PDB file of C-alpha atoms in Angstrom:
ATOM      1  CA  GLN A  96     112.745  84.986  80.297  1.00  0.00           C
ATOM      2  CA  TYR A  97     112.317  84.141  76.638  1.00  0.00           C
ATOM      3  CA  VAL A  98     113.464  85.584  73.315  1.00  0.00           C
ATOM      4  CA  GLY A  99     110.906  88.072  72.000  1.00  0.00           C
ATOM      5  CA  MET A 100     109.727  89.192  75.454  1.00  0.00           C
ATOM      6  CA  GLY A 101     108.323  92.722  75.442  1.00  0.00           C
ATOM      7  CA  MET A 102     108.736  93.266  71.709  1.00  0.00           C
ATOM      8  CA  ASP A 103     104.975  93.538  71.069  1.00  0.00           C
ATOM      9  CA  LEU A 104     104.674  96.011  73.960  1.00  0.00           C
ATOM     10  CA  ALA A 105     107.504  98.191  72.657  1.00  0.00           C
ATOM     11  CA  GLU A 106     105.967  98.239  69.160  1.00  0.00           C
ATOM     12  CA  ALA A 107     102.455  99.046  70.399  1.00  0.00           C
ATOM     13  CA  PHE A 108     103.128 101.500  73.251  1.00  0.00           C
ATOM     14  CA  PRO A 109     105.620 104.395  73.244  1.00  0.00           C
ATOM     15  CA  GLN A 110     105.544 104.282  77.060  1.00  0.00           C
ATOM     16  CA  ALA A 111     106.833 100.695  77.001  1.00  0.00           C
ATOM     17  CA  ARG A 112     109.422 101.485  74.313  1.00  0.00           C
ATOM     18  CA  GLU A 113     110.732 104.333  76.492  1.00  0.00           C
ATOM     19  CA  VAL A 114     111.360 101.886  79.359  1.00  0.00           C
ATOM     20  CA  PHE A 115     113.480  99.663  77.093  1.00  0.00           C
ATOM     21  CA  GLU A 116     115.360 102.705  75.756  1.00  0.00           C
ATOM     22  CA  LYS A 117     116.152 103.874  79.299  1.00  0.00           C
ATOM     23  CA  ALA A 118     117.503 100.408  80.158  1.00  0.00           C
ATOM     24  CA  ASP A 119     119.776 100.467  77.087  1.00  0.00           C
ATOM     25  CA  GLN A 120     121.142 103.881  78.125  1.00  0.00           C
ATOM     26  CA  VAL A 121     121.763 102.933  81.772  1.00  0.00           C
ATOM     27  CA  LEU A 122     123.401  99.579  81.003  1.00  0.00           C
ATOM     28  CA  GLY A 123     125.467 100.763  78.042  1.00  0.00           C
ATOM     29  CA  PHE A 124     124.375  97.957  75.714  1.00  0.00           C
ATOM     30  CA  SER A 125     121.191  97.016  73.877  1.00  0.00           C
ATOM     31  CA  LEU A 126     119.216  95.049  76.438  1.00  0.00           C
ATOM     32  CA  SER A 127     116.169  95.572  74.221  1.00  0.00           C
ATOM     33  CA  GLN A 128     117.848  93.749  71.309  1.00  0.00           C
ATOM     34  CA  LEU A 129     118.803  90.892  73.649  1.00  0.00           C
ATOM     35  CA  CYS A 130     115.188  90.636  74.840  1.00  0.00           C
ATOM     36  CA  PHE A 131     113.681  90.854  71.354  1.00  0.00           C
ATOM     37  CA  GLN A 132     116.210  88.808  69.341  1.00  0.00           C
ATOM     38  CA  GLY A 133     118.276  86.803  71.821  1.00  0.00           C
ATOM     39  CA  PRO A 134     120.251  84.593  71.729  1.00  0.00           C
ATOM     40  CA  GLN A 135     118.518  82.597  74.484  1.00  0.00           C
ATOM     41  CA  GLU A 136     121.830  81.323  75.910  1.00  0.00           C
ATOM     42  CA  LYS A 137     122.946  84.896  76.581  1.00  0.00           C
ATOM     43  CA  LEU A 138     119.514  86.080  77.744  1.00  0.00           C
ATOM     44  CA  LYS A 139     119.260  83.384  80.422  1.00  0.00           C
ATOM     45  CA  GLN A 140     122.569  84.370  82.078  1.00  0.00           C
ATOM     46  CA  THR A 141     121.479  85.828  85.407  1.00  0.00           C
ATOM     47  CA  GLN A 142     123.302  89.157  84.940  1.00  0.00           C
ATOM     48  CA  ASN A 143     121.206  89.612  81.756  1.00  0.00           C
ATOM     49  CA  SER A 144     117.951  87.905  82.714  1.00  0.00           C
ATOM     50  CA  GLN A 145     117.550  89.998  85.871  1.00  0.00           C
ATOM     51  CA  PRO A 146     117.552  93.430  84.163  1.00  0.00           C
ATOM     52  CA  ALA A 147     115.602  91.908  81.230  1.00  0.00           C
ATOM     53  CA  ILE A 148     112.759  90.653  83.439  1.00  0.00           C
ATOM     54  CA  LEU A 149     112.668  93.913  85.411  1.00  0.00           C
ATOM     55  CA  THR A 150     112.556  95.986  82.210  1.00  0.00           C
ATOM     56  CA  MET A 151     109.877  93.894  80.546  1.00  0.00           C
ATOM     57  CA  SER A 152     107.764  93.918  83.754  1.00  0.00           C
ATOM     58  CA  LEU A 153     107.883  97.697  84.044  1.00  0.00           C
ATOM     59  CA  ALA A 154     107.295  98.158  80.314  1.00  0.00           C
ATOM     60  CA  ALA A 155     104.108  96.123  80.769  1.00  0.00           C
ATOM     61  CA  TYR A 156     103.158  98.232  83.800  1.00  0.00           C
ATOM     62  CA  GLU A 157     103.654 101.507  81.890  1.00  0.00           C
ATOM     63  CA  ALA A 158     101.679 100.170  78.901  1.00  0.00           C
ATOM     64  CA  PHE A 159      98.881  99.107  81.243  1.00  0.00           C
ATOM     65  CA  LYS A 160      98.731 102.549  82.874  1.00  0.00           C
ATOM     66  CA  ALA A 161      98.671 104.262  79.475  1.00  0.00           C
ATOM     67  CA  HIS A 162      95.976 101.924  78.151  1.00  0.00           C
ATOM     68  CA  CYS A 163      93.790 102.412  81.234  1.00  0.00           C
ATOM     69  CA  GLY A 164      94.108 106.176  81.005  1.00  0.00           C
ATOM     70  CA  PHE A 165      91.885 107.909  83.566  1.00  0.00           C
ATOM     71  CA  GLY A 166      90.625 104.482  84.708  1.00  0.00           C
ATOM     72  CA  PHE A 167      93.984 103.544  86.295  1.00  0.00           C
ATOM     73  CA  LYS A 168      93.780 102.998  90.040  1.00  0.00           C
ATOM     74  CA  VAL A 169      96.751 103.127  92.385  1.00  0.00           C
ATOM     75  CA  PRO A 170      97.264  99.632  93.839  1.00  0.00           C
ATOM     76  CA  ALA A 171      96.603  98.943  97.521  1.00  0.00           C
ATOM     77  CA  TYR A 172      99.838  96.930  97.744  1.00  0.00           C
ATOM     78  CA  CYS A 173     102.827  96.039  95.563  1.00  0.00           C
ATOM     79  CA  ALA A 174     104.866  92.843  95.863  1.00  0.00           C
ATOM     80  CA  GLY A 175     107.322  90.892  93.737  1.00  0.00           C
ATOM     81  CA  LEU A 176     108.918  87.473  93.987  1.00  0.00           C
ATOM     82  CA  SER A 177     112.703  87.740  94.448  1.00  0.00           C
ATOM     83  CA  LEU A 178     113.935  89.962  91.600  1.00  0.00           C
ATOM     84  CA  GLY A 179     110.309  91.147  91.231  1.00  0.00           C
ATOM     85  CA  GLU A 180     110.612  93.054  94.498  1.00  0.00           C
ATOM     86  CA  TYR A 181     112.646  95.663  92.598  1.00  0.00           C
ATOM     87  CA  SER A 182     109.769  96.100  90.113  1.00  0.00           C
ATOM     88  CA  ALA A 183     107.392  96.476  93.075  1.00  0.00           C
ATOM     89  CA  LEU A 184     109.614  99.164  94.629  1.00  0.00           C
ATOM     90  CA  VAL A 185     109.684 101.105  91.340  1.00  0.00           C
ATOM     91  CA  CYS A 186     105.888 100.897  91.069  1.00  0.00           C
ATOM     92  CA  ALA A 187     105.605 102.067  94.669  1.00  0.00           C
ATOM     93  CA  GLY A 188     107.868 105.087  94.042  1.00  0.00           C
ATOM     94  CA  ALA A 189     110.777 104.047  96.290  1.00  0.00           C
ATOM     95  CA  LEU A 190     113.260 103.397  93.456  1.00  0.00           C
ATOM     96  CA  SER A 191     113.699 105.090  90.102  1.00  0.00           C
ATOM     97  CA  PHE A 192     113.668 102.694  87.154  1.00  0.00           C
ATOM     98  CA  GLU A 193     117.216 103.769  86.257  1.00  0.00           C
ATOM     99  CA  ASP A 194     118.507 102.906  89.743  1.00  0.00           C
ATOM    100  CA  ALA A 195     116.590  99.618  89.794  1.00  0.00           C
ATOM    101  CA  VAL A 196     117.918  98.376  86.445  1.00  0.00           C
ATOM    102  CA  TYR A 197     121.475  99.333  87.479  1.00  0.00           C
ATOM    103  CA  LEU A 198     121.070  97.499  90.805  1.00  0.00           C
ATOM    104  CA  VAL A 199     119.654  94.283  89.363  1.00  0.00           C
ATOM    105  CA  ARG A 200     122.418  94.153  86.751  1.00  0.00           C
ATOM    106  CA  LYS A 201     124.947  94.371  89.592  1.00  0.00           C
ATOM    107  CA  ARG A 202     122.930  91.885  91.664  1.00  0.00           C
ATOM    108  CA  GLY A 203     123.020  89.445  88.763  1.00  0.00           C
ATOM    109  CA  GLU A 204     126.762  89.884  88.250  1.00  0.00           C
ATOM    110  CA  PHE A 205     127.511  89.343  91.946  1.00  0.00           C
ATOM    111  CA  MET A 206     125.250  86.278  92.141  1.00  0.00           C
ATOM    112  CA  GLU A 207     126.789  84.790  88.994  1.00  0.00           C
ATOM    113  CA  GLU A 208     130.330  85.311  90.315  1.00  0.00           C
ATOM    114  CA  GLU A 209     129.428  83.551  93.575  1.00  0.00           C
ATOM    115  CA  ALA A 210     127.782  80.741  91.608  1.00  0.00           C
ATOM    116  CA  GLN A 211     131.028  80.244  89.670  1.00  0.00           C
ATOM    117  CA  LYS A 212     133.038  80.071  92.912  1.00  0.00           C
ATOM    118  CA  LYS A 213     130.562  77.785  94.708  1.00  0.00           C
ATOM    119  CA  PRO A 214     128.556  75.737  92.187  1.00  0.00           C
ATOM    120  CA  GLY A 215     125.016  75.003  93.260  1.00  0.00           C
ATOM    121  CA  ARG A 216     121.520  74.215  92.041  1.00  0.00           C
ATOM    122  CA  MET A 217     117.880  74.877  92.903  1.00  0.00           C
ATOM    123  CA  LEU A 218     115.137  72.253  93.112  1.00  0.00           C
ATOM    124  CA  SER A 219     111.381  72.807  93.113  1.00  0.00           C
ATOM    125  CA  VAL A 220     109.630  70.246  95.330  1.00  0.00           C
ATOM    126  CA  ILE A 221     105.915  69.648  94.788  1.00  0.00           C
ATOM    127  CA  GLY A 222     103.649  67.997  97.332  1.00  0.00           C
ATOM    128  CA  LEU A 223     105.561  68.299 100.610  1.00  0.00           C
ATOM    129  CA  ASP A 224     104.540  70.443 103.585  1.00  0.00           C
ATOM    130  CA  LEU A 225     107.024  72.752 105.292  1.00  0.00           C
ATOM    131  CA  ALA A 226     107.940  70.256 108.038  1.00  0.00           C
ATOM    132  CA  ALA A 227     108.794  67.558 105.477  1.00  0.00           C
ATOM    133  CA  ALA A 228     110.767  70.052 103.353  1.00  0.00           C
ATOM    134  CA  ARG A 229     112.786  71.002 106.420  1.00  0.00           C
ATOM    135  CA  GLN A 230     113.484  67.308 107.002  1.00  0.00           C
ATOM    136  CA  VAL A 231     114.801  67.032 103.420  1.00  0.00           C
ATOM    137  CA  CYS A 232     117.113  69.974 104.131  1.00  0.00           C
ATOM    138  CA  VAL A 233     118.520  68.292 107.254  1.00  0.00           C
ATOM    139  CA  LEU A 234     119.041  64.925 105.541  1.00  0.00           C
ATOM    140  CA  ALA A 235     120.407  66.311 102.238  1.00  0.00           C
ATOM    141  CA  HIS A 236     122.245  69.365 103.637  1.00  0.00           C
ATOM    142  CA  THR A 237     120.244  71.873 101.600  1.00  0.00           C
ATOM    143  CA  GLU A 238     118.340  75.070 102.427  1.00  0.00           C
ATOM    144  CA  ILE A 239     114.817  76.356 101.783  1.00  0.00           C
ATOM    145  CA  ALA A 240     115.107  79.080  99.133  1.00  0.00           C
ATOM    146  CA  ASN A 241     111.425  79.778  98.360  1.00  0.00           C
ATOM    147  CA  ARG A 242     108.104  79.090 100.007  1.00  0.00           C
ATOM    148  CA  ASN A 243     105.986  79.789  96.937  1.00  0.00           C
ATOM    149  CA  CYS A 244     102.536  78.417  97.742  1.00  0.00           C
ATOM    150  CA  PRO A 245     100.970  75.502  99.614  1.00  0.00           C
ATOM    151  CA  GLY A 246     102.694  72.335  98.414  1.00  0.00           C
ATOM    152  CA  GLN A 247     105.490  74.075  96.470  1.00  0.00           C
ATOM    153  CA  ILE A 248     108.847  74.754  98.079  1.00  0.00           C
ATOM    154  CA  VAL A 249     112.186  75.424  96.368  1.00  0.00           C
ATOM    155  CA  LEU A 250     115.473  74.160  97.813  1.00  0.00           C
ATOM    156  CA  SER A 251     119.020  75.449  97.228  1.00  0.00           C
ATOM    157  CA  GLY A 252     122.308  73.675  97.741  1.00  0.00           C
ATOM    158  CA  GLY A 253     125.434  72.185  96.258  1.00  0.00           C
ATOM    159  CA  VAL A 254     125.255  70.072  93.089  1.00  0.00           C
ATOM    160  CA  ASP A 255     125.597  66.720  94.884  1.00  0.00           C
ATOM    161  CA  GLU A 256     123.339  67.827  97.726  1.00  0.00           C
ATOM    162  CA  ILE A 257     120.525  68.747  95.329  1.00  0.00           C
ATOM    163  CA  GLU A 258     120.846  65.308  93.694  1.00  0.00           C
ATOM    164  CA  GLN A 259     120.444  63.773  97.152  1.00  0.00           C
ATOM    165  CA  ALA A 260     117.507  66.082  97.883  1.00  0.00           C
ATOM    166  CA  LYS A 261     115.680  64.721  94.808  1.00  0.00           C
ATOM    167  CA  ILE A 262     115.911  61.202  96.215  1.00  0.00           C
ATOM    168  CA  THR A 263     115.093  62.187  99.803  1.00  0.00           C
ATOM    169  CA  ALA A 264     112.099  64.307  98.792  1.00  0.00           C
ATOM    170  CA  LYS A 265     110.616  61.392  96.826  1.00  0.00           C
ATOM    171  CA  GLU A 266     111.188  59.062  99.792  1.00  0.00           C
ATOM    172  CA  LEU A 267     109.304  61.483 102.051  1.00  0.00           C
ATOM    173  CA  GLY A 268     106.317  61.618  99.682  1.00  0.00           C
ATOM    174  CA  ALA A 269     106.977  64.439  97.208  1.00  0.00           C
ATOM    175  CA  LYS A 270     104.808  64.147  94.095  1.00  0.00           C
ATOM    176  CA  MET A 271     107.429  65.701  91.844  1.00  0.00           C
ATOM    177  CA  THR A 272     110.798  67.442  91.849  1.00  0.00           C
ATOM    178  CA  ILE A 273     111.968  69.834  89.124  1.00  0.00           C
ATOM    179  CA  GLN A 274     115.519  71.153  88.838  1.00  0.00           C
ATOM    180  CA  LEU A 275     115.330  74.848  87.963  1.00  0.00           C
ATOM    181  CA  GLU A 276     117.114  76.384  84.980  1.00  0.00           C
ATOM    182  CA  VAL A 277     119.341  78.637  87.085  1.00  0.00           C
ATOM    183  CA  SER A 278     123.094  78.844  87.416  1.00  0.00           C
ATOM    184  CA  GLY A 279     123.486  78.757  91.199  1.00  0.00           C
ATOM    185  CA  ALA A 280     122.131  78.117  94.687  1.00  0.00           C
ATOM    186  CA  PHE A 281     120.268  81.404  94.983  1.00  0.00           C
ATOM    187  CA  HIS A 282     118.508  82.559  98.170  1.00  0.00           C
ATOM    188  CA  SER A 283     120.894  80.539 100.315  1.00  0.00           C
ATOM    189  CA  SER A 284     124.077  80.990 102.333  1.00  0.00           C
ATOM    190  CA  PHE A 285     125.995  80.412  99.052  1.00  0.00           C
ATOM    191  CA  MET A 286     125.068  84.019  98.171  1.00  0.00           C
ATOM    192  CA  ARG A 287     126.113  85.799 101.377  1.00  0.00           C
ATOM    193  CA  GLN A 288     129.190  87.387  99.784  1.00  0.00           C
ATOM    194  CA  ALA A 289     127.063  88.654  96.869  1.00  0.00           C
ATOM    195  CA  SER A 290     124.746  90.339  99.387  1.00  0.00           C
ATOM    196  CA  LEU A 291     127.654  92.237 100.978  1.00  0.00           C
ATOM    197  CA  ARG A 292     128.702  93.575  97.572  1.00  0.00           C
ATOM    198  CA  LEU A 293     125.102  94.548  96.795  1.00  0.00           C
ATOM    199  CA  ALA A 294     124.965  96.455 100.105  1.00  0.00           C
ATOM    200  CA  GLN A 295     127.834  98.663  98.878  1.00  0.00           C
ATOM    201  CA  GLU A 296     125.908  99.450  95.681  1.00  0.00           C
ATOM    202  CA  LEU A 297     122.713 100.191  97.619  1.00  0.00           C
ATOM    203  CA  ASP A 298     124.600 102.737  99.719  1.00  0.00           C
ATOM    204  CA  LYS A 299     125.004 104.822  96.535  1.00  0.00           C
ATOM    205  CA  ILE A 300     121.262 104.784  95.756  1.00  0.00           C
ATOM    206  CA  LYS A 301     118.595 107.225  96.894  1.00  0.00           C
ATOM    207  CA  ILE A 302     115.565 105.443  98.344  1.00  0.00           C
ATOM    208  CA  ARG A 303     112.419 107.571  98.406  1.00  0.00           C
ATOM    209  CA  PRO A 304     109.413 107.205 100.734  1.00  0.00           C
ATOM    210  CA  LEU A 305     106.926 104.567  99.613  1.00  0.00           C
ATOM    211  CA  ALA A 306     103.783 105.907  97.943  1.00  0.00           C
ATOM    212  CA  VAL A 307     102.230 102.411  98.145  1.00  0.00           C
ATOM    213  CA  PRO A 308     102.936  99.716 100.786  1.00  0.00           C
ATOM    214  CA  VAL A 309     105.321  96.998  99.550  1.00  0.00           C
ATOM    215  CA  VAL A 310     105.087  93.483 100.976  1.00  0.00           C
ATOM    216  CA  CYS A 311     108.607  92.163 101.349  1.00  0.00           C
ATOM    217  CA  ASN A 312     110.051  88.710 100.569  1.00  0.00           C
ATOM    218  CA  VAL A 313     112.172  88.362 103.702  1.00  0.00           C
ATOM    219  CA  THR A 314     109.383  88.930 106.254  1.00  0.00           C
ATOM    220  CA  GLY A 315     106.113  88.502 104.339  1.00  0.00           C
ATOM    221  CA  ASN A 316     105.039  91.851 105.798  1.00  0.00           C
ATOM    222  CA  VAL A 317     105.051  95.499 104.710  1.00  0.00           C
ATOM    223  CA  LEU A 318     108.215  97.590 104.557  1.00  0.00           C
ATOM    224  CA  SER A 319     108.086 100.746 106.641  1.00  0.00           C
ATOM    225  CA  SER A 320     111.217 102.832 106.031  1.00  0.00           C
ATOM    226  CA  GLU A 321     113.983 103.556 103.560  1.00  0.00           C
ATOM    227  CA  VAL A 322     116.529 101.857 105.877  1.00  0.00           C
ATOM    228  CA  GLU A 323     114.336  98.758 106.060  1.00  0.00           C
ATOM    229  CA  ILE A 324     114.042  98.652 102.255  1.00  0.00           C
ATOM    230  CA  LYS A 325     117.844  98.569 101.870  1.00  0.00           C
ATOM    231  CA  ASP A 326     118.328  96.032 104.661  1.00  0.00           C
ATOM    232  CA  ASN A 327     115.756  93.672 103.202  1.00  0.00           C
ATOM    233  CA  LEU A 328     117.126  93.903  99.655  1.00  0.00           C
ATOM    234  CA  VAL A 329     120.511  92.846 101.073  1.00  0.00           C
ATOM    235  CA  LYS A 330     119.056  90.005 103.189  1.00  0.00           C
ATOM    236  CA  GLN A 331     116.849  88.842 100.320  1.00  0.00           C
ATOM    237  CA  VAL A 332     119.879  87.636  98.320  1.00  0.00           C
ATOM    238  CA  PHE A 333     120.706  84.894 100.858  1.00  0.00           C
ATOM    239  CA  SER A 334     117.342  84.453 102.642  1.00  0.00           C
ATOM    240  CA  SER A 335     114.216  82.420 101.927  1.00  0.00           C
ATOM    241  CA  VAL A 336     111.612  84.109  99.720  1.00  0.00           C
ATOM    242  CA  LEU A 337     108.380  84.001 101.738  1.00  0.00           C
ATOM    243  CA  TRP A 338     106.030  84.395  98.782  1.00  0.00           C
ATOM    244  CA  GLU A 339     103.233  82.293 100.279  1.00  0.00           C
ATOM    245  CA  ASP A 340     103.351  84.458 103.427  1.00  0.00           C
ATOM    246  CA  SER A 341     103.365  87.626 101.291  1.00  0.00           C
ATOM    247  CA  THR A 342     100.278  86.647  99.300  1.00  0.00           C
ATOM    248  CA  LYS A 343      98.450  85.438 102.417  1.00  0.00           C
ATOM    249  CA  PHE A 344      99.194  88.794 104.076  1.00  0.00           C
ATOM    250  CA  MET A 345      97.551  90.675 101.180  1.00  0.00           C
ATOM    251  CA  LEU A 346      94.617  88.259 101.135  1.00  0.00           C
ATOM    252  CA  SER A 347      94.168  88.824 104.885  1.00  0.00           C
ATOM    253  CA  LYS A 348      93.803  92.548 104.163  1.00  0.00           C
ATOM    254  CA  GLY A 349      90.831  91.830 101.908  1.00  0.00           C
ATOM    255  CA  ILE A 350      92.662  92.010  98.564  1.00  0.00           C
ATOM    256  CA  LYS A 351      90.860  89.853  95.989  1.00  0.00           C
ATOM    257  CA  HIS A 352      92.167  91.235  92.675  1.00  0.00           C
ATOM    258  CA  PHE A 353      95.805  90.963  91.615  1.00  0.00           C
ATOM    259  CA  ILE A 354      97.613  91.997  88.430  1.00  0.00           C
ATOM    260  CA  GLU A 355     100.862  90.277  87.482  1.00  0.00           C
ATOM    261  CA  PHE A 356     103.338  92.169  85.285  1.00  0.00           C
ATOM    262  CA  GLY A 357     106.158  90.244  83.634  1.00  0.00           C
ATOM    263  CA  PRO A 358     107.147  87.615  81.071  1.00  0.00           C
ATOM    264  CA  GLY A 359     104.790  84.804  82.019  1.00  0.00           C
ATOM    265  CA  SER A 360     102.062  83.852  84.458  1.00  0.00           C
ATOM    266  CA  VAL A 361     103.908  81.975  87.210  1.00  0.00           C
ATOM    267  CA  LEU A 362     102.480  84.156  89.990  1.00  0.00           C
ATOM    268  CA  LYS A 363      98.958  83.586  88.719  1.00  0.00           C
ATOM    269  CA  GLY A 364      99.519  79.837  89.055  1.00  0.00           C
ATOM    270  CA  LEU A 365     100.931  80.199  92.561  1.00  0.00           C
ATOM    271  CA  MET A 366      97.973  82.334  93.641  1.00  0.00           C
ATOM    272  CA  ARG A 367      95.535  79.760  92.251  1.00  0.00           C
ATOM    273  CA  ARG A 368      97.054  77.223  94.660  1.00  0.00           C
ATOM    274  CA  THR A 369      96.996  79.683  97.570  1.00  0.00           C
ATOM    275  CA  ASP A 370      93.437  81.013  97.136  1.00  0.00           C
ATOM    276  CA  ALA A 371      91.384  79.687  94.235  1.00  0.00           C
ATOM    277  CA  LEU A 372      88.854  82.534  94.637  1.00  0.00           C
ATOM    278  CA  ALA A 373      91.389  85.341  94.103  1.00  0.00           C
ATOM    279  CA  LYS A 374      91.225  86.953  90.655  1.00  0.00           C
ATOM    280  CA  VAL A 375      94.578  87.349  88.872  1.00  0.00           C
ATOM    281  CA  ALA A 376      95.254  88.909  85.475  1.00  0.00           C
ATOM    282  CA  SER A 377      98.684  88.431  83.868  1.00  0.00           C
ATOM    283  CA  MET A 378      99.924  91.281  81.659  1.00  0.00           C
TER     284      MET A 378
END
């Protein structure tokens, strides 16, 4: 997330502006103003950054559809990394945007509250294979939060444990470690209580049948039912994000063109390290 995200879209496309306006109405405050003008300190709080990233991603998607006009093609698959799975479910017709932005606001609040109770950190580790990353977790008492692409794995754990993981990862041959700018140990057992509270919110939401297959973070495979969608959104909060598995699944189905919607081009970079021949456009 960054201050100014989506402002050019909202000015250029009424379809994108409508997405921001809907978010403001659902949340009861001006998320659009926070995205466009900041401040950054408030925008990066997870209860704000989650609905902000979702809104900007879907504003970009709606602008893209409008710009393509009759040339727009329904995707073969949708997928999103962590929070991005909600954007994917909206694109695939399973969630309304209004329900999604409400849910991710709640998800962010619950995750932030757990992070305050049990302080933790996340660490990106570059240059270790999965076996070595698992060894770091055993030695430093951390957990694997994300398997993003070959050679990039993210760990979650307590503050002291992540400090130890930095040292251990280097000792086992990691090229680099980067502490992420997040407020807690997300996608780990630290977040189990947040997932239970999210489950209660999901029970209030209508999930519709998928119009497009969605590849899910928890399994790296396609979701098949409304019950499975809810179960996986709950598990996702405290489980590893299998993004490398998800992208390899789509590649195995012959997908060679991907479009990334959101504030940045992180997924494009991850795909480049997974399959250098895949074509990715970032909107």
